[in-house]
Amino acid sequence: MNKKLILSIGTLLLSGGAWASQTDSGSFQIDMDGDVDTIQVRADSNPNLRRTNFFTGLNYNEAVFERAPKRSNVRLVYLDGSTRINEHWRIRHVLSEAWLTEGKNQERTDGRVNFTIAPRYEHWVSPKVSWFAEPVYIRGVEASNGLATQELKLKPGVQLTFGQHFISTTGDYQFKWRERYNREDNDNWQAYSADVNYVYRYSPQFNFGISGTYSGTVDNSDYEFRRKNYNVKPFVRLRHYYDITTEVNTTFGREESGQHWVGYDYASISINNNKRITRNLRFVANAQYKEGKRNGPPVGVTDWSGGDKEELQFRVGFNITL
């Protein structure tokens, strides 16, 4: 697979508007595992309804570089979901552990534990308009090298529904800290991101849309931490045979960092699947292929990166609703 094939698929996804239906219904939303920032329906206050939804499973990522050893990452996801408290409040919670293998001798780094908690307040202004606001706390610890990173996000979002059209936009402002146990070289910096998502709900069996994301750092004078990343992602979602839901998406973007703003132009294709087993259990199987074309520094400046890269990523597990 190469970028020409990814581009062809992306063009097909972007042309999905040709299949638009005239039926006016807002109940055609097809949800997938990972839809954490969309509020499609006002929460019901009935205490007997299912309130907790989470993913548990395994993520695997492998990157092969043009002029560097391959790198692989295994992440065991214990819990990734949210719990509804009442009509306005829910709490998002994530707990995972990751192991990295890299270098000429493929050395393996001890597990990195990641923890996230985010209380969210959401409010429906009308049946067509809702908004939310949440603080997000993230902590990661690598015991092998005495490194801990912490992040606090302030994250608002607005969502609009007009019949079969659904639009959501979110933003966040991030405060990040990196600490070492010897406390001699701690760092902190600030970043931000914003995204817009559009979905056309053609029918209960077919949705399509497009999303865009931009992220960056506030102080770009610090070469070590400054970053920017922007991309666009067209997608289609299908509910088809044997109660399986599938999303196919392609992403095209650019990431840059460092003194000379070097990085990668990247393109990816993902196929994500959910298979309902029972009322409370869905099987999740996702796969992604990604290519990155290196944008090196100016002539005369050494590029210490591994050059162009290709990545494969898999996500397998269960989505549980209680």
PDB file of C-alpha atoms in Angstrom:
ATOM      1  CA  MET A   1       0.000   0.000   0.000  1.00  0.00           C
ATOM      2  CA  ASN A   2       1.270   3.502  -0.790  1.00  0.00           C
ATOM      3  CA  LYS A   3       0.205   7.115  -0.703  1.00  0.00           C
ATOM      4  CA  LYS A   4      -1.429   6.912  -4.158  1.00  0.00           C
ATOM      5  CA  LEU A   5      -3.816   4.238  -2.891  1.00  0.00           C
ATOM      6  CA  ILE A   6      -4.482   6.165   0.326  1.00  0.00           C
ATOM      7  CA  LEU A   7      -5.157   9.322  -1.718  1.00  0.00           C
ATOM      8  CA  SER A   8      -7.560   7.427  -4.005  1.00  0.00           C
ATOM      9  CA  ILE A   9      -9.522   6.101  -1.052  1.00  0.00           C
ATOM     10  CA  GLY A  10      -9.582   9.563   0.519  1.00  0.00           C
ATOM     11  CA  THR A  11     -10.994  11.037  -2.704  1.00  0.00           C
ATOM     12  CA  LEU A  12     -13.729   8.398  -2.672  1.00  0.00           C
ATOM     13  CA  LEU A  13     -14.612   9.228   0.934  1.00  0.00           C
ATOM     14  CA  LEU A  14     -14.741  12.950   0.199  1.00  0.00           C
ATOM     15  CA  SER A  15     -17.150  12.300  -2.683  1.00  0.00           C
ATOM     16  CA  GLY A  16     -19.644  10.574  -0.391  1.00  0.00           C
ATOM     17  CA  GLY A  17     -21.947  13.601  -0.533  1.00  0.00           C
ATOM     18  CA  ALA A  18     -23.212  12.367  -3.881  1.00  0.00           C
ATOM     19  CA  TRP A  19     -25.224   9.730  -1.983  1.00  0.00           C
ATOM     20  CA  ALA A  20     -27.020  12.203   0.271  1.00  0.00           C
ATOM     21  CA  SER A  21     -30.615  11.429   1.246  1.00  0.00           C
ATOM     22  CA  GLN A  22     -33.476  13.857   1.619  1.00  0.00           C
ATOM     23  CA  THR A  23     -34.971  12.134   4.687  1.00  0.00           C
ATOM     24  CA  ASP A  24     -34.837  14.371   7.748  1.00  0.00           C
ATOM     25  CA  SER A  25     -33.918  12.267  10.760  1.00  0.00           C
ATOM     26  CA  GLY A  26     -31.442  12.882  13.567  1.00  0.00           C
ATOM     27  CA  SER A  27     -31.627   9.299  14.817  1.00  0.00           C
ATOM     28  CA  PHE A  28     -29.311   7.814  12.189  1.00  0.00           C
ATOM     29  CA  GLN A  29     -26.074   8.302  14.131  1.00  0.00           C
ATOM     30  CA  ILE A  30     -23.629   5.364  13.904  1.00  0.00           C
ATOM     31  CA  ASP A  31     -21.334   5.346  16.939  1.00  0.00           C
ATOM     32  CA  MET A  32     -17.891   3.755  17.132  1.00  0.00           C
ATOM     33  CA  ASP A  33     -15.508   2.871  19.919  1.00  0.00           C
ATOM     34  CA  GLY A  34     -13.492   6.019  20.641  1.00  0.00           C
ATOM     35  CA  ASP A  35     -16.265   8.595  20.184  1.00  0.00           C
ATOM     36  CA  VAL A  36     -15.433  10.405  23.420  1.00  0.00           C
ATOM     37  CA  ASP A  37     -16.284  13.992  22.466  1.00  0.00           C
ATOM     38  CA  THR A  38     -19.681  13.586  20.826  1.00  0.00           C
ATOM     39  CA  ILE A  39     -22.940  13.969  22.756  1.00  0.00           C
ATOM     40  CA  GLN A  40     -25.650  12.760  20.404  1.00  0.00           C
ATOM     41  CA  VAL A  41     -28.604  12.442  22.770  1.00  0.00           C
ATOM     42  CA  ARG A  42     -29.588  14.178  25.989  1.00  0.00           C
ATOM     43  CA  ALA A  43     -28.793  11.907  28.962  1.00  0.00           C
ATOM     44  CA  ASP A  44     -31.752  10.147  30.579  1.00  0.00           C
ATOM     45  CA  SER A  45     -31.951  10.449  34.371  1.00  0.00           C
ATOM     46  CA  ASN A  46     -33.486   6.962  34.795  1.00  0.00           C
ATOM     47  CA  PRO A  47     -31.260   5.222  37.394  1.00  0.00           C
ATOM     48  CA  ASN A  48     -31.875   1.812  35.780  1.00  0.00           C
ATOM     49  CA  LEU A  49     -30.186   2.726  32.497  1.00  0.00           C
ATOM     50  CA  ARG A  50     -26.638   1.629  31.674  1.00  0.00           C
ATOM     51  CA  ARG A  51     -24.227   4.365  32.731  1.00  0.00           C
ATOM     52  CA  THR A  52     -20.671   3.061  32.258  1.00  0.00           C
ATOM     53  CA  ASN A  53     -19.044   2.369  28.890  1.00  0.00           C
ATOM     54  CA  PHE A  54     -15.376   1.439  28.443  1.00  0.00           C
ATOM     55  CA  PHE A  55     -12.868  -0.321  26.191  1.00  0.00           C
ATOM     56  CA  THR A  56     -10.426  -2.937  27.473  1.00  0.00           C
ATOM     57  CA  GLY A  57      -7.860  -4.612  25.262  1.00  0.00           C
ATOM     58  CA  LEU A  58      -4.501  -4.334  23.506  1.00  0.00           C
ATOM     59  CA  ASN A  59      -2.871  -1.772  21.186  1.00  0.00           C
ATOM     60  CA  TYR A  60       0.196  -2.672  19.094  1.00  0.00           C
ATOM     61  CA  ASN A  61       2.242  -0.229  17.005  1.00  0.00           C
ATOM     62  CA  GLU A  62       5.314  -0.964  14.893  1.00  0.00           C
ATOM     63  CA  ALA A  63       7.349   1.644  12.996  1.00  0.00           C
ATOM     64  CA  VAL A  64       9.985   0.793  10.376  1.00  0.00           C
ATOM     65  CA  PHE A  65      12.436   3.574   9.469  1.00  0.00           C
ATOM     66  CA  GLU A  66      14.501   4.277   6.372  1.00  0.00           C
ATOM     67  CA  ARG A  67      17.806   4.481   8.248  1.00  0.00           C
ATOM     68  CA  ALA A  68      17.156   3.444  11.864  1.00  0.00           C
ATOM     69  CA  PRO A  69      16.112   0.289  13.739  1.00  0.00           C
ATOM     70  CA  LYS A  70      12.419  -0.448  13.959  1.00  0.00           C
ATOM     71  CA  ARG A  71      10.444   0.570  17.030  1.00  0.00           C
ATOM     72  CA  SER A  72       7.462  -1.248  18.502  1.00  0.00           C
ATOM     73  CA  ASN A  73       5.083  -0.316  21.274  1.00  0.00           C
ATOM     74  CA  VAL A  74       2.647  -2.577  23.123  1.00  0.00           C
ATOM     75  CA  ARG A  75      -0.038  -0.922  25.245  1.00  0.00           C
ATOM     76  CA  LEU A  76      -2.339  -2.863  27.520  1.00  0.00           C
ATOM     77  CA  VAL A  77      -5.527  -0.865  28.058  1.00  0.00           C
ATOM     78  CA  TYR A  78      -7.142  -1.802  31.351  1.00  0.00           C
ATOM     79  CA  LEU A  79      -9.895   0.802  31.169  1.00  0.00           C
ATOM     80  CA  ASP A  80     -10.778   3.526  28.641  1.00  0.00           C
ATOM     81  CA  GLY A  81     -14.261   4.971  28.936  1.00  0.00           C
ATOM     82  CA  SER A  82     -16.645   7.046  31.018  1.00  0.00           C
ATOM     83  CA  THR A  83     -19.322   6.816  33.707  1.00  0.00           C
ATOM     84  CA  ARG A  84     -22.525   8.854  33.664  1.00  0.00           C
ATOM     85  CA  ILE A  85     -23.443  10.362  37.064  1.00  0.00           C
ATOM     86  CA  ASN A  86     -26.583  12.305  36.131  1.00  0.00           C
ATOM     87  CA  GLU A  87     -28.064  14.383  33.318  1.00  0.00           C
ATOM     88  CA  HIS A  88     -25.217  16.916  33.400  1.00  0.00           C
ATOM     89  CA  TRP A  89     -22.169  15.106  34.789  1.00  0.00           C
ATOM     90  CA  ARG A  90     -19.999  12.231  33.694  1.00  0.00           C
ATOM     91  CA  ILE A  91     -16.418  11.171  34.459  1.00  0.00           C
ATOM     92  CA  ARG A  92     -13.984   9.915  31.844  1.00  0.00           C
ATOM     93  CA  HIS A  93     -11.311   7.478  33.051  1.00  0.00           C
ATOM     94  CA  VAL A  94      -8.326   5.846  31.367  1.00  0.00           C
ATOM     95  CA  LEU A  95      -5.742   3.440  32.798  1.00  0.00           C
ATOM     96  CA  SER A  96      -3.121   1.756  30.604  1.00  0.00           C
ATOM     97  CA  GLU A  97       0.433   0.409  30.617  1.00  0.00           C
ATOM     98  CA  ALA A  98       2.872   0.466  27.676  1.00  0.00           C
ATOM     99  CA  TRP A  99       6.184  -1.213  26.797  1.00  0.00           C
ATOM    100  CA  LEU A 100       8.599   0.171  24.192  1.00  0.00           C
ATOM    101  CA  THR A 101      11.123  -1.864  22.183  1.00  0.00           C
ATOM    102  CA  GLU A 102      13.725   0.041  20.119  1.00  0.00           C
ATOM    103  CA  GLY A 103      17.409   0.393  19.214  1.00  0.00           C
ATOM    104  CA  LYS A 104      19.927  -1.759  17.378  1.00  0.00           C
ATOM    105  CA  ASN A 105      19.594  -4.552  19.909  1.00  0.00           C
ATOM    106  CA  GLN A 106      15.846  -4.053  20.336  1.00  0.00           C
ATOM    107  CA  GLU A 107      16.070  -3.228  24.016  1.00  0.00           C
ATOM    108  CA  ARG A 108      12.770  -3.233  25.877  1.00  0.00           C
ATOM    109  CA  THR A 109      11.798  -0.455  28.290  1.00  0.00           C
ATOM    110  CA  ASP A 110       9.860  -1.316  31.425  1.00  0.00           C
ATOM    111  CA  GLY A 111       6.168  -0.502  31.388  1.00  0.00           C
ATOM    112  CA  ARG A 112       4.977   3.119  31.370  1.00  0.00           C
ATOM    113  CA  VAL A 113       1.775   3.562  33.368  1.00  0.00           C
ATOM    114  CA  ASN A 114      -0.691   6.172  32.085  1.00  0.00           C
ATOM    115  CA  PHE A 115      -3.668   7.475  34.031  1.00  0.00           C
ATOM    116  CA  THR A 116      -6.361   9.959  32.955  1.00  0.00           C
ATOM    117  CA  ILE A 117      -9.386  11.327  34.782  1.00  0.00           C
ATOM    118  CA  ALA A 118     -11.735  13.991  33.428  1.00  0.00           C
ATOM    119  CA  PRO A 119     -15.019  15.166  35.029  1.00  0.00           C
ATOM    120  CA  ARG A 120     -17.310  16.680  32.384  1.00  0.00           C
ATOM    121  CA  TYR A 121     -20.258  19.037  32.692  1.00  0.00           C
ATOM    122  CA  GLU A 122     -22.585  19.054  29.700  1.00  0.00           C
ATOM    123  CA  HIS A 123     -25.723  21.074  29.037  1.00  0.00           C
ATOM    124  CA  TRP A 124     -28.422  20.995  26.371  1.00  0.00           C
ATOM    125  CA  VAL A 125     -29.504  24.493  25.402  1.00  0.00           C
ATOM    126  CA  SER A 126     -32.124  23.060  23.028  1.00  0.00           C
ATOM    127  CA  PRO A 127     -32.705  19.740  21.206  1.00  0.00           C
ATOM    128  CA  LYS A 128     -30.308  21.030  18.537  1.00  0.00           C
ATOM    129  CA  VAL A 129     -27.547  22.646  20.613  1.00  0.00           C
ATOM    130  CA  SER A 130     -25.397  21.330  23.448  1.00  0.00           C
ATOM    131  CA  TRP A 131     -22.067  22.270  25.016  1.00  0.00           C
ATOM    132  CA  PHE A 132     -19.636  20.791  27.515  1.00  0.00           C
ATOM    133  CA  ALA A 133     -16.626  21.800  29.591  1.00  0.00           C
ATOM    134  CA  GLU A 134     -14.138  19.555  31.367  1.00  0.00           C
ATOM    135  CA  PRO A 135     -10.775  19.659  33.081  1.00  0.00           C
ATOM    136  CA  VAL A 136      -8.573  16.692  32.119  1.00  0.00           C
ATOM    137  CA  TYR A 137      -5.725  15.393  34.274  1.00  0.00           C
ATOM    138  CA  ILE A 138      -3.164  13.008  32.709  1.00  0.00           C
ATOM    139  CA  ARG A 139      -0.190  11.404  34.445  1.00  0.00           C
ATOM    140  CA  GLY A 140       2.437   9.067  33.000  1.00  0.00           C
ATOM    141  CA  VAL A 141       5.201   7.355  34.971  1.00  0.00           C
ATOM    142  CA  GLU A 142       8.262   5.485  33.669  1.00  0.00           C
ATOM    143  CA  ALA A 143       9.831   3.747  36.663  1.00  0.00           C
ATOM    144  CA  SER A 144      12.868   2.528  34.682  1.00  0.00           C
ATOM    145  CA  ASN A 145      14.271   6.029  34.107  1.00  0.00           C
ATOM    146  CA  GLY A 146      12.655   7.972  36.940  1.00  0.00           C
ATOM    147  CA  LEU A 147      10.549  10.097  34.595  1.00  0.00           C
ATOM    148  CA  ALA A 148       7.038  11.375  35.264  1.00  0.00           C
ATOM    149  CA  THR A 149       4.949  13.603  33.006  1.00  0.00           C
ATOM    150  CA  GLN A 150       1.789  15.419  34.015  1.00  0.00           C
ATOM    151  CA  GLU A 151      -0.737  17.308  31.937  1.00  0.00           C
ATOM    152  CA  LEU A 152      -3.752  19.431  32.775  1.00  0.00           C
ATOM    153  CA  LYS A 153      -6.188  20.327  29.986  1.00  0.00           C
ATOM    154  CA  LEU A 154      -9.043  22.786  30.019  1.00  0.00           C
ATOM    155  CA  LYS A 155     -11.402  21.500  27.337  1.00  0.00           C
ATOM    156  CA  PRO A 156     -14.680  23.068  26.086  1.00  0.00           C
ATOM    157  CA  GLY A 157     -16.834  21.883  23.183  1.00  0.00           C
ATOM    158  CA  VAL A 158     -20.015  22.777  21.272  1.00  0.00           C
ATOM    159  CA  GLN A 159     -22.257  20.443  19.253  1.00  0.00           C
ATOM    160  CA  LEU A 160     -24.986  21.292  16.755  1.00  0.00           C
ATOM    161  CA  THR A 161     -27.607  19.002  15.236  1.00  0.00           C
ATOM    162  CA  PHE A 162     -29.691  19.954  12.190  1.00  0.00           C
ATOM    163  CA  GLY A 163     -31.681  16.931  11.108  1.00  0.00           C
ATOM    164  CA  GLN A 164     -29.194  14.573   9.516  1.00  0.00           C
ATOM    165  CA  HIS A 165     -26.322  17.059   9.846  1.00  0.00           C
ATOM    166  CA  PHE A 166     -24.152  16.898  12.957  1.00  0.00           C
ATOM    167  CA  ILE A 167     -21.311  19.345  13.693  1.00  0.00           C
ATOM    168  CA  SER A 168     -19.056  19.371  16.733  1.00  0.00           C
ATOM    169  CA  THR A 169     -16.066  21.502  17.625  1.00  0.00           C
ATOM    170  CA  THR A 170     -13.720  21.196  20.596  1.00  0.00           C
ATOM    171  CA  GLY A 171     -10.612  22.964  21.821  1.00  0.00           C
ATOM    172  CA  ASP A 172      -8.231  22.600  24.722  1.00  0.00           C
ATOM    173  CA  TYR A 173      -5.464  24.483  26.480  1.00  0.00           C
ATOM    174  CA  GLN A 174      -2.753  22.261  27.969  1.00  0.00           C
ATOM    175  CA  PHE A 175      -0.329  22.760  30.842  1.00  0.00           C
ATOM    176  CA  LYS A 176       2.433  20.125  30.801  1.00  0.00           C
ATOM    177  CA  TRP A 177       5.142  19.191  33.301  1.00  0.00           C
ATOM    178  CA  ARG A 178       8.057  16.765  32.954  1.00  0.00           C
ATOM    179  CA  GLU A 179       9.690  15.689  36.204  1.00  0.00           C
ATOM    180  CA  ARG A 180      12.670  13.497  37.031  1.00  0.00           C
ATOM    181  CA  TYR A 181      13.134  11.985  40.422  1.00  0.00           C
ATOM    182  CA  ASN A 182      16.451  13.817  40.972  1.00  0.00           C
ATOM    183  CA  ARG A 183      14.515  17.122  40.506  1.00  0.00           C
ATOM    184  CA  GLU A 184      17.475  18.747  38.720  1.00  0.00           C
ATOM    185  CA  ASP A 185      16.083  19.230  35.213  1.00  0.00           C
ATOM    186  CA  ASN A 186      12.305  19.534  35.382  1.00  0.00           C
ATOM    187  CA  ASP A 187      10.459  21.270  32.559  1.00  0.00           C
ATOM    188  CA  ASN A 188       7.059  22.789  31.858  1.00  0.00           C
ATOM    189  CA  TRP A 189       5.373  24.150  28.739  1.00  0.00           C
ATOM    190  CA  GLN A 190       1.937  24.977  27.338  1.00  0.00           C
ATOM    191  CA  ALA A 191       0.091  23.819  24.227  1.00  0.00           C
ATOM    192  CA  TYR A 192      -3.322  23.958  22.587  1.00  0.00           C
ATOM    193  CA  SER A 193      -5.433  22.123  20.016  1.00  0.00           C
ATOM    194  CA  ALA A 194      -8.725  22.517  18.158  1.00  0.00           C
ATOM    195  CA  ASP A 195     -10.797  20.244  15.968  1.00  0.00           C
ATOM    196  CA  VAL A 196     -13.991  20.330  13.917  1.00  0.00           C
ATOM    197  CA  ASN A 197     -16.058  17.278  13.019  1.00  0.00           C
ATOM    198  CA  TYR A 198     -18.933  17.009  10.512  1.00  0.00           C
ATOM    199  CA  VAL A 199     -21.168  13.956  10.033  1.00  0.00           C
ATOM    200  CA  TYR A 200     -23.960  13.453   7.520  1.00  0.00           C
ATOM    201  CA  ARG A 201     -26.279  10.724   8.805  1.00  0.00           C
ATOM    202  CA  TYR A 202     -27.624   9.372   5.523  1.00  0.00           C
ATOM    203  CA  SER A 203     -29.400   6.376   7.062  1.00  0.00           C
ATOM    204  CA  PRO A 204     -29.134   3.994  10.047  1.00  0.00           C
ATOM    205  CA  GLN A 205     -26.776   1.918   7.874  1.00  0.00           C
ATOM    206  CA  PHE A 206     -24.572   4.654   6.383  1.00  0.00           C
ATOM    207  CA  ASN A 207     -22.906   7.829   7.698  1.00  0.00           C
ATOM    208  CA  PHE A 208     -20.076   9.853   6.193  1.00  0.00           C
ATOM    209  CA  GLY A 209     -18.166  13.007   7.091  1.00  0.00           C
ATOM    210  CA  ILE A 210     -14.884  14.808   7.544  1.00  0.00           C
ATOM    211  CA  SER A 211     -12.868  16.171  10.468  1.00  0.00           C
ATOM    212  CA  GLY A 212      -9.909  18.496  10.822  1.00  0.00           C
ATOM    213  CA  THR A 213      -7.422  19.068  13.654  1.00  0.00           C
ATOM    214  CA  TYR A 214      -4.762  21.662  14.447  1.00  0.00           C
ATOM    215  CA  SER A 215      -2.460  21.639  17.473  1.00  0.00           C
ATOM    216  CA  GLY A 216       0.594  23.612  18.552  1.00  0.00           C
ATOM    217  CA  THR A 217       2.629  25.060  21.398  1.00  0.00           C
ATOM    218  CA  VAL A 218       2.137  28.516  22.885  1.00  0.00           C
ATOM    219  CA  ASP A 219       5.798  29.523  23.215  1.00  0.00           C
ATOM    220  CA  ASN A 220       7.567  28.686  19.959  1.00  0.00           C
ATOM    221  CA  SER A 221      10.822  30.269  21.097  1.00  0.00           C
ATOM    222  CA  ASP A 222      11.695  27.080  23.013  1.00  0.00           C
ATOM    223  CA  TYR A 223      13.080  24.790  20.299  1.00  0.00           C
ATOM    224  CA  GLU A 224      12.987  21.670  22.488  1.00  0.00           C
ATOM    225  CA  PHE A 225       9.239  21.684  23.072  1.00  0.00           C
ATOM    226  CA  ARG A 226       7.664  23.570  20.197  1.00  0.00           C
ATOM    227  CA  ARG A 227       5.341  21.494  18.015  1.00  0.00           C
ATOM    228  CA  LYS A 228       2.583  21.848  15.459  1.00  0.00           C
ATOM    229  CA  ASN A 229       0.427  19.266  13.764  1.00  0.00           C
ATOM    230  CA  TYR A 230      -2.505  19.636  11.390  1.00  0.00           C
ATOM    231  CA  ASN A 231      -4.539  17.112   9.435  1.00  0.00           C
ATOM    232  CA  VAL A 232      -7.815  16.382   7.684  1.00  0.00           C
ATOM    233  CA  LYS A 233      -9.699  13.065   7.852  1.00  0.00           C
ATOM    234  CA  PRO A 234     -12.602  12.030   5.601  1.00  0.00           C
ATOM    235  CA  PHE A 235     -14.481   8.905   6.722  1.00  0.00           C
ATOM    236  CA  VAL A 236     -17.459   6.629   6.090  1.00  0.00           C
ATOM    237  CA  ARG A 237     -19.310   4.428   8.574  1.00  0.00           C
ATOM    238  CA  LEU A 238     -21.377   1.369   7.696  1.00  0.00           C
ATOM    239  CA  ARG A 239     -23.675  -0.860   9.739  1.00  0.00           C
ATOM    240  CA  HIS A 240     -23.851  -4.086   7.756  1.00  0.00           C
ATOM    241  CA  TYR A 241     -23.835  -7.880   7.937  1.00  0.00           C
ATOM    242  CA  TYR A 242     -24.104  -9.766  11.246  1.00  0.00           C
ATOM    243  CA  ASP A 243     -24.565  -6.512  13.209  1.00  0.00           C
ATOM    244  CA  ILE A 244     -21.025  -5.336  12.400  1.00  0.00           C
ATOM    245  CA  THR A 245     -20.217  -1.604  12.290  1.00  0.00           C
ATOM    246  CA  THR A 246     -17.232  -0.522  10.167  1.00  0.00           C
ATOM    247  CA  GLU A 247     -15.481   2.816   9.709  1.00  0.00           C
ATOM    248  CA  VAL A 248     -12.992   3.449   6.905  1.00  0.00           C
ATOM    249  CA  ASN A 249     -11.027   6.686   7.140  1.00  0.00           C
ATOM    250  CA  THR A 250      -7.961   8.281   5.605  1.00  0.00           C
ATOM    251  CA  THR A 251      -5.863  10.987   7.253  1.00  0.00           C
ATOM    252  CA  PHE A 252      -3.574  13.490   5.524  1.00  0.00           C
ATOM    253  CA  GLY A 253      -1.426  15.761   7.645  1.00  0.00           C
ATOM    254  CA  ARG A 254       1.879  17.379   8.554  1.00  0.00           C
ATOM    255  CA  GLU A 255       3.789  17.484  11.837  1.00  0.00           C
ATOM    256  CA  GLU A 256       6.721  19.800  12.583  1.00  0.00           C
ATOM    257  CA  SER A 257       8.980  20.534  15.549  1.00  0.00           C
ATOM    258  CA  GLY A 258      12.428  21.689  16.614  1.00  0.00           C
ATOM    259  CA  GLN A 259      14.617  24.625  15.661  1.00  0.00           C
ATOM    260  CA  HIS A 260      14.050  24.267  11.908  1.00  0.00           C
ATOM    261  CA  TRP A 261      10.425  23.091  11.985  1.00  0.00           C
ATOM    262  CA  VAL A 262      11.259  19.705  10.497  1.00  0.00           C
ATOM    263  CA  GLY A 263       8.990  16.665  10.646  1.00  0.00           C
ATOM    264  CA  TYR A 264       6.791  14.501   8.447  1.00  0.00           C
ATOM    265  CA  ASP A 265       4.104  14.737   5.809  1.00  0.00           C
ATOM    266  CA  TYR A 266       1.952  11.729   6.602  1.00  0.00           C
ATOM    267  CA  ALA A 267      -0.980   9.776   5.208  1.00  0.00           C
ATOM    268  CA  SER A 268      -2.827   6.841   6.738  1.00  0.00           C
ATOM    269  CA  ILE A 269      -5.746   4.525   6.169  1.00  0.00           C
ATOM    270  CA  SER A 270      -7.712   2.915   9.001  1.00  0.00           C
ATOM    271  CA  ILE A 271     -10.356   0.204   9.081  1.00  0.00           C
ATOM    272  CA  ASN A 272     -12.205   0.073  12.413  1.00  0.00           C
ATOM    273  CA  ASN A 273     -14.775  -2.603  13.289  1.00  0.00           C
ATOM    274  CA  ASN A 274     -17.267  -3.220  16.092  1.00  0.00           C
ATOM    275  CA  LYS A 275     -19.224  -6.473  16.347  1.00  0.00           C
ATOM    276  CA  ARG A 276     -22.093  -6.602  18.820  1.00  0.00           C
ATOM    277  CA  ILE A 277     -22.081  -9.846  20.795  1.00  0.00           C
ATOM    278  CA  THR A 278     -24.656  -9.060  23.494  1.00  0.00           C
ATOM    279  CA  ARG A 279     -26.530  -6.004  24.699  1.00  0.00           C
ATOM    280  CA  ASN A 280     -23.570  -5.164  26.942  1.00  0.00           C
ATOM    281  CA  LEU A 281     -20.602  -6.410  24.920  1.00  0.00           C
ATOM    282  CA  ARG A 282     -19.022  -5.498  21.581  1.00  0.00           C
ATOM    283  CA  PHE A 283     -15.850  -6.923  20.023  1.00  0.00           C
ATOM    284  CA  VAL A 284     -13.448  -4.271  18.661  1.00  0.00           C
ATOM    285  CA  ALA A 285     -10.865  -4.912  15.905  1.00  0.00           C
ATOM    286  CA  ASN A 286      -9.071  -1.935  14.290  1.00  0.00           C
ATOM    287  CA  ALA A 287      -6.108  -1.724  11.903  1.00  0.00           C
ATOM    288  CA  GLN A 288      -4.131   1.232  10.508  1.00  0.00           C
ATOM    289  CA  TYR A 289      -1.345   1.681   7.956  1.00  0.00           C
ATOM    290  CA  LYS A 290       0.568   4.974   7.940  1.00  0.00           C
ATOM    291  CA  GLU A 291       3.353   6.441   5.790  1.00  0.00           C
ATOM    292  CA  GLY A 292       5.534   9.375   6.826  1.00  0.00           C
ATOM    293  CA  LYS A 293       7.713  11.321   4.374  1.00  0.00           C
ATOM    294  CA  ARG A 294      10.527  13.100   6.201  1.00  0.00           C
ATOM    295  CA  ASN A 295      10.942  16.860   5.768  1.00  0.00           C
ATOM    296  CA  GLY A 296      14.545  17.376   6.768  1.00  0.00           C
ATOM    297  CA  PRO A 297      16.390  20.501   7.998  1.00  0.00           C
ATOM    298  CA  PRO A 298      18.064  23.058   5.688  1.00  0.00           C
ATOM    299  CA  VAL A 299      21.111  22.104   3.669  1.00  0.00           C
ATOM    300  CA  GLY A 300      24.184  21.863   5.879  1.00  0.00           C
ATOM    301  CA  VAL A 301      22.247  20.860   9.006  1.00  0.00           C
ATOM    302  CA  THR A 302      22.437  17.208  10.044  1.00  0.00           C
ATOM    303  CA  ASP A 303      19.146  15.307  10.213  1.00  0.00           C
ATOM    304  CA  TRP A 304      19.394  12.971  13.186  1.00  0.00           C
ATOM    305  CA  SER A 305      16.062  11.278  12.495  1.00  0.00           C
ATOM    306  CA  GLY A 306      15.503   7.823  11.056  1.00  0.00           C
ATOM    307  CA  GLY A 307      14.223   9.238   7.771  1.00  0.00           C
ATOM    308  CA  ASP A 308      11.012   8.129   6.079  1.00  0.00           C
ATOM    309  CA  LYS A 309       8.906   5.654   8.026  1.00  0.00           C
ATOM    310  CA  GLU A 310       6.032   3.207   7.732  1.00  0.00           C
ATOM    311  CA  GLU A 311       3.777   2.222  10.617  1.00  0.00           C
ATOM    312  CA  LEU A 312       1.291  -0.520  11.379  1.00  0.00           C
ATOM    313  CA  GLN A 313      -1.117  -0.294  14.286  1.00  0.00           C
ATOM    314  CA  PHE A 314      -3.664  -2.766  15.647  1.00  0.00           C
ATOM    315  CA  ARG A 315      -6.291  -2.419  18.380  1.00  0.00           C
ATOM    316  CA  VAL A 316      -8.166  -5.479  19.650  1.00  0.00           C
ATOM    317  CA  GLY A 317     -10.439  -5.859  22.647  1.00  0.00           C
ATOM    318  CA  PHE A 318     -13.956  -5.416  23.979  1.00  0.00           C
ATOM    319  CA  ASN A 319     -16.260  -2.469  24.522  1.00  0.00           C
ATOM    320  CA  ILE A 320     -18.307  -3.087  27.666  1.00  0.00           C
ATOM    321  CA  THR A 321     -21.476  -1.268  28.735  1.00  0.00           C
ATOM    322  CA  LEU A 322     -22.825  -1.565  32.290  1.00  0.00           C
TER     323      LEU A 322
END
